[in-house]
PDB file of C-alpha atoms in Angstrom:
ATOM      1  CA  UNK A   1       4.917-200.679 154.959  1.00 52.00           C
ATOM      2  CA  UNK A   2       3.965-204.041 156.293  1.00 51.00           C
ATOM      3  CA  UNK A   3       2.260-204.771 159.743  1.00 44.00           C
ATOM      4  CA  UNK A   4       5.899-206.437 160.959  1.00 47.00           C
ATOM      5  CA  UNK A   5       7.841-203.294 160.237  1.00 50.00           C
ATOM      6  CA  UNK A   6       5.140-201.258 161.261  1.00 46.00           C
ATOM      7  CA  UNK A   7       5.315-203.369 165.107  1.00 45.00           C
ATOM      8  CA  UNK A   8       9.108-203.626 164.855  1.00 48.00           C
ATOM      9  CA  UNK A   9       9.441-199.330 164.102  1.00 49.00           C
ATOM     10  CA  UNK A  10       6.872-198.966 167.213  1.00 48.00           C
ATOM     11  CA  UNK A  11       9.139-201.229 169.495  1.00 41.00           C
ATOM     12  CA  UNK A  12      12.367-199.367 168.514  1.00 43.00           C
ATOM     13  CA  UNK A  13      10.530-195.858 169.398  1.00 48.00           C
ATOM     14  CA  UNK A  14       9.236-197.315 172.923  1.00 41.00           C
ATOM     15  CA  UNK A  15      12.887-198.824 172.967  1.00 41.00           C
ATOM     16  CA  UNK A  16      14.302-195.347 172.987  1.00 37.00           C
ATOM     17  CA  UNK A  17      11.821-193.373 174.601  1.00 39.00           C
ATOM     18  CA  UNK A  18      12.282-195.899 177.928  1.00 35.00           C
ATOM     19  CA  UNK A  19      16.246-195.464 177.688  1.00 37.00           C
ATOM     20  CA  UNK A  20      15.641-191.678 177.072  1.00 41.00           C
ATOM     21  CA  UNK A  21      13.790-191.725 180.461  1.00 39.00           C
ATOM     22  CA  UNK A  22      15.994-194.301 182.428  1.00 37.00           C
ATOM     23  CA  UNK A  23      18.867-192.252 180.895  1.00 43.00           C
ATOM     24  CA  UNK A  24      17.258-188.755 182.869  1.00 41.00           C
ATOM     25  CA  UNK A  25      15.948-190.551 186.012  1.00 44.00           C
ATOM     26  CA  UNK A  26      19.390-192.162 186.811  1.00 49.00           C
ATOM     27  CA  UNK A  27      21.080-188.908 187.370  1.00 51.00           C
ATOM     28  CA  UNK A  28      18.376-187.326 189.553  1.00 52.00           C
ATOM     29  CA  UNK A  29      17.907-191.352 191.644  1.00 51.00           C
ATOM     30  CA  UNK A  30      21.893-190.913 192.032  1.00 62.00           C
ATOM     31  CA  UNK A  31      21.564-187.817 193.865  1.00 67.00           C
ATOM     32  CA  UNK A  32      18.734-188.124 196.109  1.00 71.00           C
ATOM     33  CA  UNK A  33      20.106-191.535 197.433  1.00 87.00           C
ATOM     34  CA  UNK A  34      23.697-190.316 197.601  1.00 92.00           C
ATOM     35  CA  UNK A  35      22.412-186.952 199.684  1.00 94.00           C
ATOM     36  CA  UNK A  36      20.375-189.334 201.947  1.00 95.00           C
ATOM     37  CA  UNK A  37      23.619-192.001 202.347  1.00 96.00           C
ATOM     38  CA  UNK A  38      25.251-188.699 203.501  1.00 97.00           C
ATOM     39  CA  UNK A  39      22.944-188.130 206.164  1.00 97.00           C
ATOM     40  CA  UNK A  40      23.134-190.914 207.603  1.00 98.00           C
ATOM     41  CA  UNK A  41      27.070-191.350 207.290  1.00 97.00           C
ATOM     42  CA  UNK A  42      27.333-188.128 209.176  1.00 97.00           C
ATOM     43  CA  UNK A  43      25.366-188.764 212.023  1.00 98.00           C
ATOM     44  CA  UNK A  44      26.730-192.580 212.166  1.00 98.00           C
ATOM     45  CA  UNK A  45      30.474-190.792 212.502  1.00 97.00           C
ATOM     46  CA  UNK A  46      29.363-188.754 215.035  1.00 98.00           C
ATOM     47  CA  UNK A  47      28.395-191.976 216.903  1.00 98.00           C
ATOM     48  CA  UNK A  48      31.674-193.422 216.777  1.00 97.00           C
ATOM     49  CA  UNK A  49      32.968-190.103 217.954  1.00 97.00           C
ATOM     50  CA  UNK A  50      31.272-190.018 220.782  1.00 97.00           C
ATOM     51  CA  UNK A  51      31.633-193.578 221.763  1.00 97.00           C
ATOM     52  CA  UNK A  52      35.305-193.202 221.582  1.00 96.00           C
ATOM     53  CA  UNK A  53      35.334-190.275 223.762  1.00 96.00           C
ATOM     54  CA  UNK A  54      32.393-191.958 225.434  1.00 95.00           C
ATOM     55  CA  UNK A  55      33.957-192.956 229.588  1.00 93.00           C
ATOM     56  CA  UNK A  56      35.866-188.799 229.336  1.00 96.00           C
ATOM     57  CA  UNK A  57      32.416-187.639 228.611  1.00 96.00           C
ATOM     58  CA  UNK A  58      29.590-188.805 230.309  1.00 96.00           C
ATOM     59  CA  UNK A  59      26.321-188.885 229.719  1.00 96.00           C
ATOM     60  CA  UNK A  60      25.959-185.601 229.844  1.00 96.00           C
ATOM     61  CA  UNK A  61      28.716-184.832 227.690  1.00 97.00           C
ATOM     62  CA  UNK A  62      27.853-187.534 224.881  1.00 97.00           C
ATOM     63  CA  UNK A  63      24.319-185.729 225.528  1.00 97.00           C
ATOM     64  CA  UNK A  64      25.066-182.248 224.648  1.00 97.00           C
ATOM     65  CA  UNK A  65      27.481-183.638 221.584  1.00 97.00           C
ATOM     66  CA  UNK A  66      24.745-185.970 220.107  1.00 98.00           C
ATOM     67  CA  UNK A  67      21.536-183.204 220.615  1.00 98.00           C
ATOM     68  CA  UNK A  68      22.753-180.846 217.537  1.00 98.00           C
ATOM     69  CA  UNK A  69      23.923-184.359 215.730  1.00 98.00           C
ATOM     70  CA  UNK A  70      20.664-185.985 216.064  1.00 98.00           C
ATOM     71  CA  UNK A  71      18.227-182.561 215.720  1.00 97.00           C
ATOM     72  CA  UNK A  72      20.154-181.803 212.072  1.00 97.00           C
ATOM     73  CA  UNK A  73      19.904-185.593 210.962  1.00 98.00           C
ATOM     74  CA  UNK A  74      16.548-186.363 211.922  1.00 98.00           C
ATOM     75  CA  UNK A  75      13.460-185.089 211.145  1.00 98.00           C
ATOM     76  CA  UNK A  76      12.037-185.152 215.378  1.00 97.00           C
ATOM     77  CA  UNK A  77       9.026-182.799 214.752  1.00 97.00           C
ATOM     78  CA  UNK A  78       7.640-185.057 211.593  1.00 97.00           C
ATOM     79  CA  UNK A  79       8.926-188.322 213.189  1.00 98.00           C
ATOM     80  CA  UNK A  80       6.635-187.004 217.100  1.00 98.00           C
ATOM     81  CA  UNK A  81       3.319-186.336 214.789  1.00 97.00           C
ATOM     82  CA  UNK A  82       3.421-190.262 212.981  1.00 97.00           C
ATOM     83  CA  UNK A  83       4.456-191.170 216.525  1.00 97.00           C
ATOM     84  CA  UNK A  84       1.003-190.162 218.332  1.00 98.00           C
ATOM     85  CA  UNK A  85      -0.989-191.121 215.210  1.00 96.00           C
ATOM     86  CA  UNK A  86      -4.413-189.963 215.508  1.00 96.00           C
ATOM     87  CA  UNK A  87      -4.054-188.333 218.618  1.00 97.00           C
ATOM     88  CA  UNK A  88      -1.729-185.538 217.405  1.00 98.00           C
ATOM     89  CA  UNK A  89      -4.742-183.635 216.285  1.00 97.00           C
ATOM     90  CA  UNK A  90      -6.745-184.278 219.157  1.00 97.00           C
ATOM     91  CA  UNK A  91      -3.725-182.105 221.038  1.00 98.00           C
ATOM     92  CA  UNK A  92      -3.288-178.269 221.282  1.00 98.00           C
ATOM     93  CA  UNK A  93      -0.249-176.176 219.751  1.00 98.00           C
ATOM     94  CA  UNK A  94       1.628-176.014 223.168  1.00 98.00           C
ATOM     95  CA  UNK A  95       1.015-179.547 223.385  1.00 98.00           C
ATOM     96  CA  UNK A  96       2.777-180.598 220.287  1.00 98.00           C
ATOM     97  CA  UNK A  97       5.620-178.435 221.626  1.00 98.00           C
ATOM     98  CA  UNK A  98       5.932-179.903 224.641  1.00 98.00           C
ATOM     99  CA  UNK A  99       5.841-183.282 223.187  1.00 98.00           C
ATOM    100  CA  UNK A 100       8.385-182.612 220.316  1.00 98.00           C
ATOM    101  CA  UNK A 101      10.516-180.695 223.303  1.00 98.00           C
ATOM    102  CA  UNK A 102      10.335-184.531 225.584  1.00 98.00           C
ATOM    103  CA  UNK A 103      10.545-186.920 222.913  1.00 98.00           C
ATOM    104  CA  UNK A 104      13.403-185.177 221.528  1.00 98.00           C
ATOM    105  CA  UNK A 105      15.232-185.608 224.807  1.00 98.00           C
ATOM    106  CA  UNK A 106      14.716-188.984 225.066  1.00 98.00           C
ATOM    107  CA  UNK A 107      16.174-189.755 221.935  1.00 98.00           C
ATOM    108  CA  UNK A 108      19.240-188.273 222.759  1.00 98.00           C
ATOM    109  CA  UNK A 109      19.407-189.793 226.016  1.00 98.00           C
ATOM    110  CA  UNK A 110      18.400-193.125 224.354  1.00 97.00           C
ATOM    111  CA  UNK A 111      21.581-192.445 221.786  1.00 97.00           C
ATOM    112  CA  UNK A 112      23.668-191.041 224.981  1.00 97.00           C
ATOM    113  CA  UNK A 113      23.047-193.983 226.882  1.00 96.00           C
ATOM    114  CA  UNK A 114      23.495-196.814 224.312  1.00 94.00           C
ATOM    115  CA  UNK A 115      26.537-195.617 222.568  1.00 95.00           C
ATOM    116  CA  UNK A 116      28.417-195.006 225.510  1.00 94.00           C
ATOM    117  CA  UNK A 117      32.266-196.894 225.410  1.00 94.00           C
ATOM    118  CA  UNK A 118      33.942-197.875 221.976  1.00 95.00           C
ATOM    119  CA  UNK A 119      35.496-201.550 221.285  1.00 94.00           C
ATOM    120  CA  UNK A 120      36.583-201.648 217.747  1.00 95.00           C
ATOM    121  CA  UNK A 121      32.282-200.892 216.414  1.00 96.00           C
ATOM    122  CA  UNK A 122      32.255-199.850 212.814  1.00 97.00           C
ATOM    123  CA  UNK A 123      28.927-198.879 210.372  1.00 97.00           C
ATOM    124  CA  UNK A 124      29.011-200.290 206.885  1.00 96.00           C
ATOM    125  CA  UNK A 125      26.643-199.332 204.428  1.00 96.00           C
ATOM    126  CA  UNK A 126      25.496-202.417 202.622  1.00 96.00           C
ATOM    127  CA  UNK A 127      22.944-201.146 200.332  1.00 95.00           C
ATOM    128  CA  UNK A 128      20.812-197.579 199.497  1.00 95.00           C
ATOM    129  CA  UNK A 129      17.767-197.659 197.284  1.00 93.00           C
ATOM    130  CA  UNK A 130      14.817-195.590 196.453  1.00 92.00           C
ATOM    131  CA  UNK A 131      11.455-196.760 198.009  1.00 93.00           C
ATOM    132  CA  UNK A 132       7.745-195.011 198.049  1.00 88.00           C
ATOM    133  CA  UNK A 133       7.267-191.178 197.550  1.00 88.00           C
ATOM    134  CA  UNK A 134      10.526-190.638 196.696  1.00 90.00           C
ATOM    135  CA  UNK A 135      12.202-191.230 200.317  1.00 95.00           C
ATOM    136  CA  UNK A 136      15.361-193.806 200.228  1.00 96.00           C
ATOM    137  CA  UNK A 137      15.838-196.592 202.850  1.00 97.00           C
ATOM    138  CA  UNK A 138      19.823-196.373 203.993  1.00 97.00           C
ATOM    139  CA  UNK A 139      20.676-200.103 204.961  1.00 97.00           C
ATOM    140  CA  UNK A 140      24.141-200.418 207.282  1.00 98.00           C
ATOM    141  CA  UNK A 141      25.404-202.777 210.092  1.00 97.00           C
ATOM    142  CA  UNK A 142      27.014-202.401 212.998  1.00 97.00           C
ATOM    143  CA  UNK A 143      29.779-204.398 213.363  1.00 97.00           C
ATOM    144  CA  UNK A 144      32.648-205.030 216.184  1.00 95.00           C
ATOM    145  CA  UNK A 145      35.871-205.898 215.298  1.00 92.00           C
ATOM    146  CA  UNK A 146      34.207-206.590 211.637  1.00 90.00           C
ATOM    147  CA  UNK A 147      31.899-208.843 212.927  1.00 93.00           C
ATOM    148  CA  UNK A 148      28.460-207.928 212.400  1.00 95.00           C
ATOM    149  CA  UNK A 149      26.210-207.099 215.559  1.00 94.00           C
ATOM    150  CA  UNK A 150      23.309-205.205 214.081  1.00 97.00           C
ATOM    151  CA  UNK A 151      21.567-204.364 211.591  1.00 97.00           C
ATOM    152  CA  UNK A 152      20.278-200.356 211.290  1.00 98.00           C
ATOM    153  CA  UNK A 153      18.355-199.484 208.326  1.00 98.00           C
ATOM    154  CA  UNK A 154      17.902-195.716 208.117  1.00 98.00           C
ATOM    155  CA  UNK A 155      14.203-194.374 206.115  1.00 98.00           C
ATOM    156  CA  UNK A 156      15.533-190.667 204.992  1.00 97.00           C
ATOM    157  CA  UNK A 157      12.721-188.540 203.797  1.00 96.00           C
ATOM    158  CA  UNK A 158      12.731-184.709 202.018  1.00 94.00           C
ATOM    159  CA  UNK A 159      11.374-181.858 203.559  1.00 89.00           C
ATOM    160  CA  UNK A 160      11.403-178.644 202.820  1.00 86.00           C
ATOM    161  CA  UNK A 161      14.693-178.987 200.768  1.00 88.00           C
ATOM    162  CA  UNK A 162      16.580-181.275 203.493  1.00 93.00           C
ATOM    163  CA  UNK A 163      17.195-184.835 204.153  1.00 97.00           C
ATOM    164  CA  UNK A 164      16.800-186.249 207.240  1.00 98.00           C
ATOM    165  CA  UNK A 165      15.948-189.542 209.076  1.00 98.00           C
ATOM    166  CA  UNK A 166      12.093-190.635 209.247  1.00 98.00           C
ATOM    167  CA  UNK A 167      12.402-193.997 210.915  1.00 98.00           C
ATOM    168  CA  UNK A 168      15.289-196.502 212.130  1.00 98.00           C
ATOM    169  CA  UNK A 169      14.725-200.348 211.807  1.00 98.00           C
ATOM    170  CA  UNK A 170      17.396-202.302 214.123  1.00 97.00           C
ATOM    171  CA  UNK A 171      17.337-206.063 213.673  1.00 97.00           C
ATOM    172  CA  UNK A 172      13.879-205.723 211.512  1.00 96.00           C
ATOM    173  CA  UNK A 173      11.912-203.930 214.227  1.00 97.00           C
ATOM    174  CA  UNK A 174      10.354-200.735 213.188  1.00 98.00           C
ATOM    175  CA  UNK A 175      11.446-197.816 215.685  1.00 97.00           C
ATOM    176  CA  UNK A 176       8.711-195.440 214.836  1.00 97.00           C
ATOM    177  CA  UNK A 177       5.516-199.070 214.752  1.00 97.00           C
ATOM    178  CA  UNK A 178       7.338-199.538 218.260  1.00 97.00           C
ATOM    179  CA  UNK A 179       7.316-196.027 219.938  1.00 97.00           C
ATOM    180  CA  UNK A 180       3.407-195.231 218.070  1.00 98.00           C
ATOM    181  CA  UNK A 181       2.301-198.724 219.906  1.00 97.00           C
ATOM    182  CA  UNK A 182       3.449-197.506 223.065  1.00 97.00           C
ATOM    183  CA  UNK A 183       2.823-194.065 223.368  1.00 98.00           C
ATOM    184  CA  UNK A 184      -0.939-194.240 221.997  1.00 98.00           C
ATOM    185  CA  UNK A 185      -1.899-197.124 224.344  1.00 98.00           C
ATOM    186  CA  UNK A 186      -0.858-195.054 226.994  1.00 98.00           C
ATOM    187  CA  UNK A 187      -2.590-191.956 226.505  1.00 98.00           C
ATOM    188  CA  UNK A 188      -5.778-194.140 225.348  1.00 97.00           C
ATOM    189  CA  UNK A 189      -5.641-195.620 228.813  1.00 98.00           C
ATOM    190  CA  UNK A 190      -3.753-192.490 231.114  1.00 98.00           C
ATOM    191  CA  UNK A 191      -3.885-189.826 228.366  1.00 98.00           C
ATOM    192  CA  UNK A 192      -1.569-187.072 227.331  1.00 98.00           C
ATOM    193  CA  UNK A 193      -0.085-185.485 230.785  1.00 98.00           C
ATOM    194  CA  UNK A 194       0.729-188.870 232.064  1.00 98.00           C
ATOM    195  CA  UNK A 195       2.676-189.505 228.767  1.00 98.00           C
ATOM    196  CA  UNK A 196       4.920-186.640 228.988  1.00 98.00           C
ATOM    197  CA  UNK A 197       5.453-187.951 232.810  1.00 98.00           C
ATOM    198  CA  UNK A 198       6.717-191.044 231.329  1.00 98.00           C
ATOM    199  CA  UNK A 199       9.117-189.433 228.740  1.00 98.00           C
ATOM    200  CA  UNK A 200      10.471-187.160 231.371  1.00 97.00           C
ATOM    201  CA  UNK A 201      11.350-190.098 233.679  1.00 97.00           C
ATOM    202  CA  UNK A 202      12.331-191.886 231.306  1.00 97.00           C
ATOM    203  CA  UNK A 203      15.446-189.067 230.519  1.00 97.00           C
ATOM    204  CA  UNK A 204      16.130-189.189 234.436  1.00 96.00           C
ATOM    205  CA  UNK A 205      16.559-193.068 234.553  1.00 95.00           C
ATOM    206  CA  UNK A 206      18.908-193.148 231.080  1.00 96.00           C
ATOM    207  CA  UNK A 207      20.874-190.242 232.935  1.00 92.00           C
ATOM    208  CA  UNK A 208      21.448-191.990 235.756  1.00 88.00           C
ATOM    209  CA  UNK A 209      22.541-195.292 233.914  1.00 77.00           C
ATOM    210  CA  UNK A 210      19.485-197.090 235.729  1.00 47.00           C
ATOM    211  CA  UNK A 211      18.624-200.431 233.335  1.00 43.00           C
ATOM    212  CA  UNK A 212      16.269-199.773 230.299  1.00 42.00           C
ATOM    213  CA  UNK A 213      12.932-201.276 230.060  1.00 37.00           C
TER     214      UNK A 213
END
């Protein structure tokens, strides 16, 4: 056999050994992003639910309808740890509790208080991919009367068998580089008690429909 059937009989094995591989990755890639589009479609409904009941409700009634939402679609405990960065392990057992316990508060409140009163918002998903270690980034808008106000791009990560939201990115600005800048320059400078202080009055001001800073 010459040297150019030799090459060409190689190529056409690599040929079907890539498609062979594409072939069984596609199914499995299909999945994972279509379970992690779910997520997020779920808790983006319950959004629009709540907004439209939003003025009956009240805070504390879009509060206590977004907390189970919001605790099965994200991922709060893993999503606290990145938040405090190094200092997570510098802090006891009860004190990861207690911080999971606040910061999960405040992101309800923070959901409570900004979807509050509907005017013809929709989400559209625009795009779903797979990105690093297997998690898949969830890109949608928000949009009002179809124009587009926002755009929310969900990071959905597996864990222990589930899906669940990592980090949000609204109008390119990293959620969880936002809240990890904040909350370690303040216990660097006040430390840890002071921090929870913060959180805490932070829940009381978005209850009381005070302005957010």
């Amino acid at each position: 056999m010459g040297r150019q059937q030799t090459r060409q009989r190689q190529a056409a094995s690599w040929a079907v050994a890539f498609l062979a591989v594409v072939m069984t990755a596609a199914p499995a890639w299909a999945a994972r992003t279509g379970r992690a589009v779910s997520v997020v479609r779920q808790f983006q409904d319950t959004l629009l639910v709540v907004m439209k009941a939003g003025k009956s409700l009240g805070f504390e009634g879009r509060y206590r309808k977004l907390m189970p939402a919001v605790r099965a679609s994200h991922d709060l405990s893993y999503i606290a740890e990145l938040t405090l960065g190094p200092y997570w392990d510098k802090l006891s057992l009860a004190e990861h509790r207690a911080f999971v316990t606040e910061f999960a508060r405040l992101t309800v409140a923070t959901y409570a208080a900004q979807f509050r009163r509907y005017s013809g918002q929709a989400f559209r998903l625009t795009a779903s991919r797979a990105v690093a270690q297997g998690d898949v980034l969830v890109e949608t808008e928000l949009t009002t009367d179809g124009h587009k106000e926002a755009t929310l791009d969900y990071l959905v990560a597996q864990s222990a068998g589930r899906w669940r939201i990592v980090n949000i990115v609204a109008n390119g600005v990293s959620d969880l580089a936002l809240k990890r800048a904040q909350y370690t320059a303040i216990i660097r400078k006040k430390g840890f008690p002071v921090l929870l202080s913060i959180l805490r009055a932070k829940v009381t001001e978005l209850s009381h429909g005070a302005p957010k800073g």
